[in-house]
XYZ file of C-alpha atoms in Angstrom:
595
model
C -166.959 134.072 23.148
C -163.503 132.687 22.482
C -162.138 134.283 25.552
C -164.624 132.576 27.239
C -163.702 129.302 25.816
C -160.201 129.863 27.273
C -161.504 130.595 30.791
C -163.605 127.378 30.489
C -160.610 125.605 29.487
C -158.492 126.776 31.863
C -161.264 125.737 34.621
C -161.680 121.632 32.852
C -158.273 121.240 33.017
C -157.475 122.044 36.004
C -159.460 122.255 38.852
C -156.847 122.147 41.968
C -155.515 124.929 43.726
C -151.967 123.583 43.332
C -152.230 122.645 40.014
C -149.450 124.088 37.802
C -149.354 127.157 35.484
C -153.170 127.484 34.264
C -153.519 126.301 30.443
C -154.870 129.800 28.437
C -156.504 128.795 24.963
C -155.546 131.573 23.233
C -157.942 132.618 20.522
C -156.990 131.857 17.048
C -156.807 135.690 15.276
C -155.787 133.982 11.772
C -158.600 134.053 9.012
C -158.532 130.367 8.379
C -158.423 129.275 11.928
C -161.884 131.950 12.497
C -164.546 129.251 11.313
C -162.672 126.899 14.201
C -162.987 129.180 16.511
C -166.557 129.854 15.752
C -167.269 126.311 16.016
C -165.781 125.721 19.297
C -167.869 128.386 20.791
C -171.100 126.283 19.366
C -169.805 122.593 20.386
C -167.050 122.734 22.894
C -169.223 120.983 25.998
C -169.921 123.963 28.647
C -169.782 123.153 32.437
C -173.487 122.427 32.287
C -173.077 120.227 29.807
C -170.976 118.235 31.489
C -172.727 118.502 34.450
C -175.479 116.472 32.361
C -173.670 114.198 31.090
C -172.384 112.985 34.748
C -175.689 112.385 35.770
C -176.340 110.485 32.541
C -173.492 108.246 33.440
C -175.604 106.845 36.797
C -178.282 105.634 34.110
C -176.258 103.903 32.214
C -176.928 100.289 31.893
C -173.162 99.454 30.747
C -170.221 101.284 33.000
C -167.426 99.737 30.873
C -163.901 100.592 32.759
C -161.678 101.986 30.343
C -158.015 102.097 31.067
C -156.304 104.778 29.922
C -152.403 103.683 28.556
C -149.749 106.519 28.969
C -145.937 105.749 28.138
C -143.780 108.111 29.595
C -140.378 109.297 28.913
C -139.337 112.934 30.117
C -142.116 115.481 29.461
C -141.423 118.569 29.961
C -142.924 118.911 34.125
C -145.945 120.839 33.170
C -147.269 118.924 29.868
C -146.893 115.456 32.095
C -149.231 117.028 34.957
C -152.010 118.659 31.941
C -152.161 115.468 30.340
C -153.108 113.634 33.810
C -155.147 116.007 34.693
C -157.076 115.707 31.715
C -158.075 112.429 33.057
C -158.787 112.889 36.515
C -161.096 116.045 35.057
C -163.245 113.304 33.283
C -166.963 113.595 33.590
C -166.793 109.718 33.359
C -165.079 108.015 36.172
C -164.958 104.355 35.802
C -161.279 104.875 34.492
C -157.712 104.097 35.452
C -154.428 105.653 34.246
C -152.152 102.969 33.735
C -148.548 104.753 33.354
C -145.604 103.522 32.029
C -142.141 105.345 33.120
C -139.505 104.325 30.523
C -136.573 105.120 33.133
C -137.196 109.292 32.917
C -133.576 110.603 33.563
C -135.585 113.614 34.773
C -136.126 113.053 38.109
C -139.061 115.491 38.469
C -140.747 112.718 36.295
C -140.951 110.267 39.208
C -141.782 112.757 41.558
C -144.984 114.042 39.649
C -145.946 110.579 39.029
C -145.524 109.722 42.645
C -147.736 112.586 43.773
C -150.487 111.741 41.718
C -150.149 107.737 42.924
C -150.925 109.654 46.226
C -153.707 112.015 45.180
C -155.807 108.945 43.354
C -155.985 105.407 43.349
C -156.669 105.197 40.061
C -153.518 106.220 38.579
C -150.967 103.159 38.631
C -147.630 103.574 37.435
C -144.647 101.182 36.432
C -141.195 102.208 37.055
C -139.398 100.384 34.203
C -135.571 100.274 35.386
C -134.415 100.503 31.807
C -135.182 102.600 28.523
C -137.081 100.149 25.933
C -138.659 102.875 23.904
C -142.532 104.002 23.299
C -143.631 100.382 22.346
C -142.063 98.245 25.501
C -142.815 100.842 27.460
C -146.342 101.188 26.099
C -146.496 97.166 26.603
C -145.616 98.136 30.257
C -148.566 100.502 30.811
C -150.688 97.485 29.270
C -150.008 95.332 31.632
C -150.838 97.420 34.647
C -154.550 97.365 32.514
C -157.774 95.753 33.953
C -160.481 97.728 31.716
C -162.280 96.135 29.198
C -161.248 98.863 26.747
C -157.781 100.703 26.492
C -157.366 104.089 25.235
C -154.248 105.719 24.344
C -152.781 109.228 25.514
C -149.182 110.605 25.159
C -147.415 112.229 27.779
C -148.110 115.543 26.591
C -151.522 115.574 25.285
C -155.190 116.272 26.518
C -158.196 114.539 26.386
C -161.404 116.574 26.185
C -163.177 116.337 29.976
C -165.884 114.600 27.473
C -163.780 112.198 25.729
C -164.459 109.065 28.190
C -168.348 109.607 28.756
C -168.746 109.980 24.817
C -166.940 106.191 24.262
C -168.840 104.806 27.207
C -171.791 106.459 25.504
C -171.081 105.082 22.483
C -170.323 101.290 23.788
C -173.772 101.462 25.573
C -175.598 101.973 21.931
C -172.950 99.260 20.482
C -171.432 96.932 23.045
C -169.668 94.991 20.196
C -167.954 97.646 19.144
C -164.274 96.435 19.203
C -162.198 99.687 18.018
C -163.262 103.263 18.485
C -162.144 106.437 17.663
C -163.007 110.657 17.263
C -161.808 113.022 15.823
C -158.835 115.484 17.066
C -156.927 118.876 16.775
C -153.768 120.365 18.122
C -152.806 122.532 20.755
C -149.388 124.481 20.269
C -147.159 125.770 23.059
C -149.062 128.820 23.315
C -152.034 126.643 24.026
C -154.304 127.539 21.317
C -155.887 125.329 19.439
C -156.197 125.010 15.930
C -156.028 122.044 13.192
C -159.365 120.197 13.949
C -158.959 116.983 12.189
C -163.024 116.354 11.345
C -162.931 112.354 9.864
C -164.330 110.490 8.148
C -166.041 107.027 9.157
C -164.323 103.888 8.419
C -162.281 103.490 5.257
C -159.740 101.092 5.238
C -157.934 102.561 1.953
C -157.493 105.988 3.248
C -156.186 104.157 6.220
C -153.267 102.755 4.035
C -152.341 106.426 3.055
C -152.248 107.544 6.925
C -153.104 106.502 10.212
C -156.443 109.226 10.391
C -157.760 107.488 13.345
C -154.896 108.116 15.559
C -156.302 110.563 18.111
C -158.566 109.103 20.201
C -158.435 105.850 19.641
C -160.096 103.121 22.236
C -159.708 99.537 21.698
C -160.823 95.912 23.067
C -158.234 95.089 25.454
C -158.785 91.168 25.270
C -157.677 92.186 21.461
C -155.087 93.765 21.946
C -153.749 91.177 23.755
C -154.707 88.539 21.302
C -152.444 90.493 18.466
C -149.158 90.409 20.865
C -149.943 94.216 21.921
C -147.356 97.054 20.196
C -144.329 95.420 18.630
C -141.230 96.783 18.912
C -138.723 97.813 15.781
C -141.731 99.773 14.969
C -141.330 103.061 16.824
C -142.486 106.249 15.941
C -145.569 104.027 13.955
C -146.650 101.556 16.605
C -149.770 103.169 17.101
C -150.466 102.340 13.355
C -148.662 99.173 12.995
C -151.092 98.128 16.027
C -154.187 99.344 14.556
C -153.458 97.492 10.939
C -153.100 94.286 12.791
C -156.090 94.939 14.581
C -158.361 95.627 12.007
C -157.783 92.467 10.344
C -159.200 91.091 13.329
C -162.493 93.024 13.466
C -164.858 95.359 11.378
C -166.727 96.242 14.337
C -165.067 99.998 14.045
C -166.753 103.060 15.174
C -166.208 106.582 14.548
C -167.403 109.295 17.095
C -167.493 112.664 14.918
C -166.191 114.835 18.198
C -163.415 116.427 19.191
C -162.242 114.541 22.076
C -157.999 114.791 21.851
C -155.869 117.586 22.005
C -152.440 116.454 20.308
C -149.573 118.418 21.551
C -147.803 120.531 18.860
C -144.222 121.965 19.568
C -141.214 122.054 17.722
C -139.579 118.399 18.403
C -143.562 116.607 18.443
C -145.013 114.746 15.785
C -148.105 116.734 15.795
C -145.730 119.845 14.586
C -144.237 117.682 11.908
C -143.101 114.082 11.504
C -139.917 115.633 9.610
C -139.128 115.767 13.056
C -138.943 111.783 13.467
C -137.774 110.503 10.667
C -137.751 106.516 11.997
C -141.703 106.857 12.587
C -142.079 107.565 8.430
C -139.773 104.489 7.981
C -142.070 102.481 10.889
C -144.814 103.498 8.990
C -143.639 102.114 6.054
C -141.976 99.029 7.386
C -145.590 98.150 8.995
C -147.517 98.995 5.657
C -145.550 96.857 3.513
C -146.085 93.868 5.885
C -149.721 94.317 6.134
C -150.645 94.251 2.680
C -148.418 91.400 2.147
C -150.299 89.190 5.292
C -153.288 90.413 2.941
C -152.500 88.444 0.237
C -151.954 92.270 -1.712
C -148.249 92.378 -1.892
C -147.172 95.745 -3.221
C -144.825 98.633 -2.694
C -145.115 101.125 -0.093
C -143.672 104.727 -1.070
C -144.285 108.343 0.380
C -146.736 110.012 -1.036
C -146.146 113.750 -2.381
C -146.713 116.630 0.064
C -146.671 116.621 3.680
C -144.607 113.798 5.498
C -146.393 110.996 6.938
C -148.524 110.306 3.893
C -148.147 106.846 1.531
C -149.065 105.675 -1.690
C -149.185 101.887 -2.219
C -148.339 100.461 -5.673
C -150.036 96.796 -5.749
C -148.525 93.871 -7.599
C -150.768 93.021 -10.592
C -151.664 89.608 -10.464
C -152.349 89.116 -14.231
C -152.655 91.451 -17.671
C -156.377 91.126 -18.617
C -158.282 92.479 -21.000
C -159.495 95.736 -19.985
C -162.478 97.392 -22.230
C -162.423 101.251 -22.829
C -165.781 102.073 -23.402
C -166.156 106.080 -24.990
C -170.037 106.953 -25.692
C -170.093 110.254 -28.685
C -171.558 112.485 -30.851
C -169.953 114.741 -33.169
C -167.212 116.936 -32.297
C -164.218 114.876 -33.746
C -161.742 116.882 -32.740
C -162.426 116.044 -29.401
C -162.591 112.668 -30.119
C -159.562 112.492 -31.977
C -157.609 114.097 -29.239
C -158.424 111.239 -26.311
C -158.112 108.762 -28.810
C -154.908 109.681 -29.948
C -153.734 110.043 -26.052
C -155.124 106.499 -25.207
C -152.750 104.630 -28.075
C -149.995 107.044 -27.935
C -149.572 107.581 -23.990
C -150.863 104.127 -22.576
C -148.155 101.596 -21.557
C -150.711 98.808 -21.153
C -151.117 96.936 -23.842
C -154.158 94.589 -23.313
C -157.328 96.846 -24.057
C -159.851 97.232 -25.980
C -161.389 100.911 -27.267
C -165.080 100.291 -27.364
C -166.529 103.410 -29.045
C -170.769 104.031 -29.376
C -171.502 106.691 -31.551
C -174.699 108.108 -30.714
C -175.843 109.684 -34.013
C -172.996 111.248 -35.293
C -173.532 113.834 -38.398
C -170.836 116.159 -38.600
C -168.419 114.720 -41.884
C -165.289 115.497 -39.699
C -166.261 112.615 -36.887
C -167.340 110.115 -39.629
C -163.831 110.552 -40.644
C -162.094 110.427 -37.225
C -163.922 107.364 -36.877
C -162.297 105.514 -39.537
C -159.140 106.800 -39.616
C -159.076 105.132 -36.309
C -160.460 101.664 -37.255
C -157.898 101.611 -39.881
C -155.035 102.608 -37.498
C -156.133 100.195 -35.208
C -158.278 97.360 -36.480
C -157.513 94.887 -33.463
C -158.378 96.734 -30.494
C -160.941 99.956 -32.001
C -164.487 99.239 -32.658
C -167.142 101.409 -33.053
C -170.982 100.385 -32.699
C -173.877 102.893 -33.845
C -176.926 103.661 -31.828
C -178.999 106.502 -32.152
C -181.019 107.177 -29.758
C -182.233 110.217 -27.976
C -179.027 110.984 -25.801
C -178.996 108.726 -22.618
C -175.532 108.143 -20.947
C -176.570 104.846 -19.184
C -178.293 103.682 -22.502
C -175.472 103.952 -23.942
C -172.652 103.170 -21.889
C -174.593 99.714 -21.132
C -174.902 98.568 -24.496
C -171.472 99.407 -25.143
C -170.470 96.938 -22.335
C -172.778 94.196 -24.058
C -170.310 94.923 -27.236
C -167.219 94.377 -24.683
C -164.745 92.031 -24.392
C -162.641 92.734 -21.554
C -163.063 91.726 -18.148
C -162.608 94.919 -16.752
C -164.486 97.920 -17.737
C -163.129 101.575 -18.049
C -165.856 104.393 -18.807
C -164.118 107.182 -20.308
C -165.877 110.607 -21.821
C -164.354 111.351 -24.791
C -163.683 114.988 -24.014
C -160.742 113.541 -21.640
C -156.991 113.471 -22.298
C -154.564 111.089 -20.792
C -151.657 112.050 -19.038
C -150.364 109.215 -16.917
C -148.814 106.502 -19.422
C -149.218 103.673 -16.555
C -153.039 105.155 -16.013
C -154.371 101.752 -16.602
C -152.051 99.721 -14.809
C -152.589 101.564 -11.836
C -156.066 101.609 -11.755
C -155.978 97.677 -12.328
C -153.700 97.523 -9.765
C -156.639 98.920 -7.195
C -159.774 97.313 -9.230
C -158.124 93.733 -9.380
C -158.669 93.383 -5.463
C -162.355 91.636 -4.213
C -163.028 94.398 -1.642
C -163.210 97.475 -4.483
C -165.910 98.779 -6.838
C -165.555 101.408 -8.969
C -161.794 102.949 -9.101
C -161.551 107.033 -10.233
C -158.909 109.187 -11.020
C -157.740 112.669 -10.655
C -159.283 115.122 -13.271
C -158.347 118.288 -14.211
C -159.580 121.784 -16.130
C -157.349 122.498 -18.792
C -155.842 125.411 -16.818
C -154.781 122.838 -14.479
C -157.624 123.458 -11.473
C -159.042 120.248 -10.161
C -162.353 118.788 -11.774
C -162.486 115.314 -9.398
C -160.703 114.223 -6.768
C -163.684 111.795 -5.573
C -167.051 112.396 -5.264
C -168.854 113.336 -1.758
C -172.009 112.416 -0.892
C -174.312 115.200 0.163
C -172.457 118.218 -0.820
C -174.577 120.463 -2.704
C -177.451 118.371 -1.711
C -176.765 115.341 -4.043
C -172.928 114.866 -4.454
C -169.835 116.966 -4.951
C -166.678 116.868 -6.165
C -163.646 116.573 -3.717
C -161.351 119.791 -4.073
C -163.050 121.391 -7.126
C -161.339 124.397 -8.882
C -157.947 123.590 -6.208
C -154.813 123.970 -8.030
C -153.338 120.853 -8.965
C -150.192 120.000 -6.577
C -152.249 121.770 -3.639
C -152.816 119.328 -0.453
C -156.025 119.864 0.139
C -157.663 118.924 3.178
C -154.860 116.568 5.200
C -153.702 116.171 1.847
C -156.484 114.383 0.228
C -155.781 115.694 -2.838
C -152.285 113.875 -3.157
C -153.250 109.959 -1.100
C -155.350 107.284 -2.177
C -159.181 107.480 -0.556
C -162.246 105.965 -0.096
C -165.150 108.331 -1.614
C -168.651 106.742 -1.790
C -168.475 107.694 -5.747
C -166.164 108.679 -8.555
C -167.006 110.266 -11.653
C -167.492 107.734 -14.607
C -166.073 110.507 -16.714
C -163.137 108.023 -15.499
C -164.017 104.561 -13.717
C -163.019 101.049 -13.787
C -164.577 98.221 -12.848
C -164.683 94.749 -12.973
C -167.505 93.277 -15.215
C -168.749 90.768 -12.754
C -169.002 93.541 -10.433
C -170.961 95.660 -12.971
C -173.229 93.051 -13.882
C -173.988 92.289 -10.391
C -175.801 95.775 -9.435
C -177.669 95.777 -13.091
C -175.083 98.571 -14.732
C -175.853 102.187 -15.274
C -179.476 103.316 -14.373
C -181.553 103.683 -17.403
C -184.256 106.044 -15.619
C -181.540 108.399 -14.747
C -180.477 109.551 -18.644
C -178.148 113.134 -18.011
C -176.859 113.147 -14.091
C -176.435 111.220 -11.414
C -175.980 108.072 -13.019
C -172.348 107.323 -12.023
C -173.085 108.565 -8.310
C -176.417 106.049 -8.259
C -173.717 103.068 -9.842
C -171.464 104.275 -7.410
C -173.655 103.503 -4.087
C -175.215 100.528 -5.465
C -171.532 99.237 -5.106
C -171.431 100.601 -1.526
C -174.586 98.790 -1.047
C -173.445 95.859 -2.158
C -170.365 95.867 0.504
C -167.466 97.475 -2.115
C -165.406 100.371 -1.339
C -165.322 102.931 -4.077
C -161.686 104.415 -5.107
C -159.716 107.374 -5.991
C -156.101 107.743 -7.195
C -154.438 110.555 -7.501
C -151.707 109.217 -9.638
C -153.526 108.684 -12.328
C -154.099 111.738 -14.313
C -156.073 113.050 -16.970
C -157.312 116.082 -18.550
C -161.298 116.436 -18.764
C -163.270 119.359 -20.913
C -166.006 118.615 -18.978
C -168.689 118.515 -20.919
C -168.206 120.145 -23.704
C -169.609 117.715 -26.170
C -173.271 117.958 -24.156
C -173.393 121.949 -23.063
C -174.636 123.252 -20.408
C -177.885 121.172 -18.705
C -179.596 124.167 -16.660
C -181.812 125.498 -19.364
C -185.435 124.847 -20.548
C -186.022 120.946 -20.968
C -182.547 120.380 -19.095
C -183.254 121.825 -16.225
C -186.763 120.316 -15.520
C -184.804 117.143 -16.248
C -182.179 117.754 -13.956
C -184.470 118.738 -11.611
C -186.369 115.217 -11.660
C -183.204 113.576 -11.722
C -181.754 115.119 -8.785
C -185.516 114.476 -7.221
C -185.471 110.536 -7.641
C -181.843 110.157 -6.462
C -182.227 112.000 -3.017
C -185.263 109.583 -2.400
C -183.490 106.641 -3.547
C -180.097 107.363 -1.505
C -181.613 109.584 1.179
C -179.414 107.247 3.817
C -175.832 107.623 2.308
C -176.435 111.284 1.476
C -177.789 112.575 4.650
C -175.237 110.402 6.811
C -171.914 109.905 3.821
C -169.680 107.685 5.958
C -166.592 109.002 4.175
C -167.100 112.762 5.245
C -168.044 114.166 8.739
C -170.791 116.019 9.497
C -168.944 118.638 10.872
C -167.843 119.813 7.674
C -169.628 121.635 5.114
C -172.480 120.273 2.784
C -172.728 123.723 0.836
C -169.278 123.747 -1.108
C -166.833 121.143 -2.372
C -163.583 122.891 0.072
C -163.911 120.475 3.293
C -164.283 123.611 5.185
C -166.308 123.612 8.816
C -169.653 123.840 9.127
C -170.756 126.470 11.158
């Protein structure tokens, strides 16, 4: 089937006799590019497929032209001519190829553009007499534009034959739509293609910690304009810089879950590695830093750890609040005793509160852990009885009518803190009007990942991003190590602010044992918040241990009912979760294709 793909490939891309050297998609023989391959044989459009779709195109009752922006700047002869075939091989053909030559010293360049001037009138190409660099010369292409929509396409890459027809599609279901893009992989020199970038919808946070829309991306041209187009000084990132001035403009952004770009990968491209182009990583920077300052969320902009290309932001806290800890318990003080201790020795905040709710506490050695810490710290530990028949959201919402803070951090008290400035950072994110519930990065005491952000749908609820990785692995685009929208964190760890608490009704009280963070959690999504996860703040959690294990007898029936009244509830945001894509897995936690 995969050598089949190739042949198929091989056809798409080039159709004329003359054409140069025939791409080959070499099938991927490595284990953890198999499930790709298995999943191009099932979705890569076949010739009949796209055979359909051209005849869709007469019946469609908007035929936006799309203008297709190119800079170009000495390709290598036979990556210039794939990449423009890939657009006269379009199944949708109300396009034009505006190209931009930034004065190619090649002078096979001009004579391959020339030839395809010749061979269709849609190509148009501007012969800049002097270098400017990828954003004049992108500026260039724009102006040769007359489509209502611009999409963007380096001189070396590939679009899908499918790519155009699936954003026309799309615009036809939402004609408002004002930025779209799909997803993406690579193809190396050998032309095989591997690296499928599946994303997720919308989420302006994880956009901050890399530009994930990147490949395809179509945009309002009339927009575009409005913004001042790309901007030089920004080279390397103006793709991104563009995008976070756009977006400020619009949230009428739309995400097409398809492959529909093939990003070049060879030694010297960015696709390979941005170590490769070190002024794009200070671009990116450069363009982040200004952004969240025209926000009004001035901050600092610094690389994240792992790959290159990735950023954390640091924002600038606007004021020291009181911030309310709020620990529900029961017994087992030596658990207690050690997350207490790491809150007041560890934390460099100083302006909290340690709300603690005992529910029913019997064993002499808790009693005792109890006051040893109201003596220790009179001002800022209280603990308030209620015993009850154990229910988490009970609990943690009569703790917060004992609080005085105005923000909120739920905290099991089987967790240890690790990250001294844990507190400040999460302020730093739950401070700003547009978030909800802020988590952090969790781990087993053997240093394996509890939560990294919660994902709606997995396992048929929710699951936990990256479970059971080894902490200081990437994970998937490195998700573990960059700040990202989830649509829940675990309150195991979660801050929020109280207004923001109060205004969805707290913690469900019909949902006593599971779940209850994950139904807070879209209630704030509901609402119009974006939920949070940092992976700079760290803490140790024994997950658990102070409850045991839920799956038996009474527990189970429970957790059955619970799970039950949350998939009717949330059926929406768990069928559909707009920060995954649905061609990755709902059966396991890994981000691994679904196939």
């Amino acid at each position: 089937m995969r050598y089949a793909l190739a042949q198929l490939l091989k056809k798409l891309y080039h159709k004329l006799d003359d054409s140069p050297s025939p791409i080959e998609v070499i099938p991927a023989v490595a284990d953890n590019e198999e499930a790709y391959s298995k999943w191009l044989s099932k979705n890569f459009p076949r010739e009949a497929d796209l055979e359909k779709m051209a005849q869709t195109v007469a019946i469609f009752g908007y035929k936006p032209a799309l203008s297709v922006i190119m800079p170009v700047f000495n390709p290598p002869e036979h990556f210039l001519r794939e990449a423009i075939e890939s657009v006269l091989n379009q199944v949708y053909p109300y396009w034009e190829l505006c190209i931009a030559d930034d004065a190619s010293t090649q002078p096979d360049v001009r004579s391959v553009l020339e030839e395809y001037i010749s061979k269709d009138a849609r190509v148009k190409v501007v012969f800049r007499t002097e270098n400017g660099h990828i954003s004049r010369a992108s500026n260039s292409a724009l102006e040769l534009a007359t489509g209502e929509f611009v999409a963007l396409l380096d001189h070396d890459d590939l679009l899908t034959p499918d790519a155009l027809y699936e954003v026309a599609l799309l615009l036809n279901r939402h004609p408002d739509a004002d930025m779209i893009y799909s997803d993406e992989d690579k193809v190396d020199e050998h032309h095989q293609l591997k690296e499928p970038f599946f994303k997720p919808d919308w989420c302006p946070d994880s956009f901050l910690s890399r530009n994930y829309t990147c490949h395809l991306g179509t945009y309002r041209r009339s927009l575009v304009t409005a913004i001042g187009g790309f901007r030089a000084r920004y080279e390397g990132s103006q793709d991104y810089d563009l995008v976070l001035r756009l977006t400020e403009k619009t949230e009428k952004i739309f995400h097409i879950p398809k492959i529909l770009y093939h990003w070049r990968s060879h030694p010297a491209s960015t696709a390979s590695s941005l170590d490769s182009k070190t002024y794009a990583v200070d671009a990116a920077q450069k363009a982040l830093a200004e952004a969240i300052a025209r926000r009004g969320e001035p901050g600092v902009v610094m690389p994240a750890p792992g790959p290159t290309g990735y950023y954390l932001i640091r924002y600038q806290l606007d004021t020291y609040d009181l911030v309310s800890i709020v620990i529900p318990t029961k017994d087992l003080g030596d658990i207690l005793d050690r997350c207490l201790l790491s809150i007041f020795e560890k934390t460099n905040y100083t302006n909290y509160e340690v709300v603690l709710v005992d529910n029913g506490s019997t064993e002499p050695a808790t009693i005792d852990v109890i006051d040893k810490w109201k003596s220790r710290e009179p001002n800022r530990f209280r603990c308030y009885p209620l015993d009850i028949p154990f229910n988490y959201s009970k609990l943690n919402n009569f703790a917060v009518q004992q609080a005085k803070g105005r923000y909120l951090l739920f905290l099991n008290n089987d967790t240890e803190v690790v990250t001294p400035d844990w507190i400040d950072a999460m302020l730093e994110q739950a401070q700003r009007p547009s978030i909800g519930a802020v988590g952090a990065l969790l781990l087993y005491p053997d240093d394996t990942i509890q939560h990294a952000g919660v994902v709606a749908g997995v396992g048929g609820v929710a699951g936990h991003s990256h479970k059971h990785y080894k902490y200081g692995s990437h994970g998937y685009f490195n998700h573990i190590n960059t700040v990202n929208n989830f649509s829940a964190v675990t309150a195991a760890c979660l801050m929020c602010r109280r207004n923001v608490f109060e205004e969805v009704g707290g913690f469900e009280e019909d949902l006593p044992d599971n779940f209850n963070d994950v139904d807070f959690c879209f209630k704030l999504v509901e609402k119009g918040y974006r939920n949070i996860y940092l992976p700079h703040v760290v803490l140790y959690h024994h997950e658990s241990k102070s409850r045991g294990n839920d799956y038996t007898g009474e527990k189970l029936s429970r957790f059955i009912k619970e799970v039950e009244h949350i998939q009717s509830k949330w059926k929406k945001i768990i069928e559909n979760p707009p920060c995954y894509n649905p061609n990755l897995t709902m059966k396991r936690e890994d981000y691994s294709i679904e196939v």
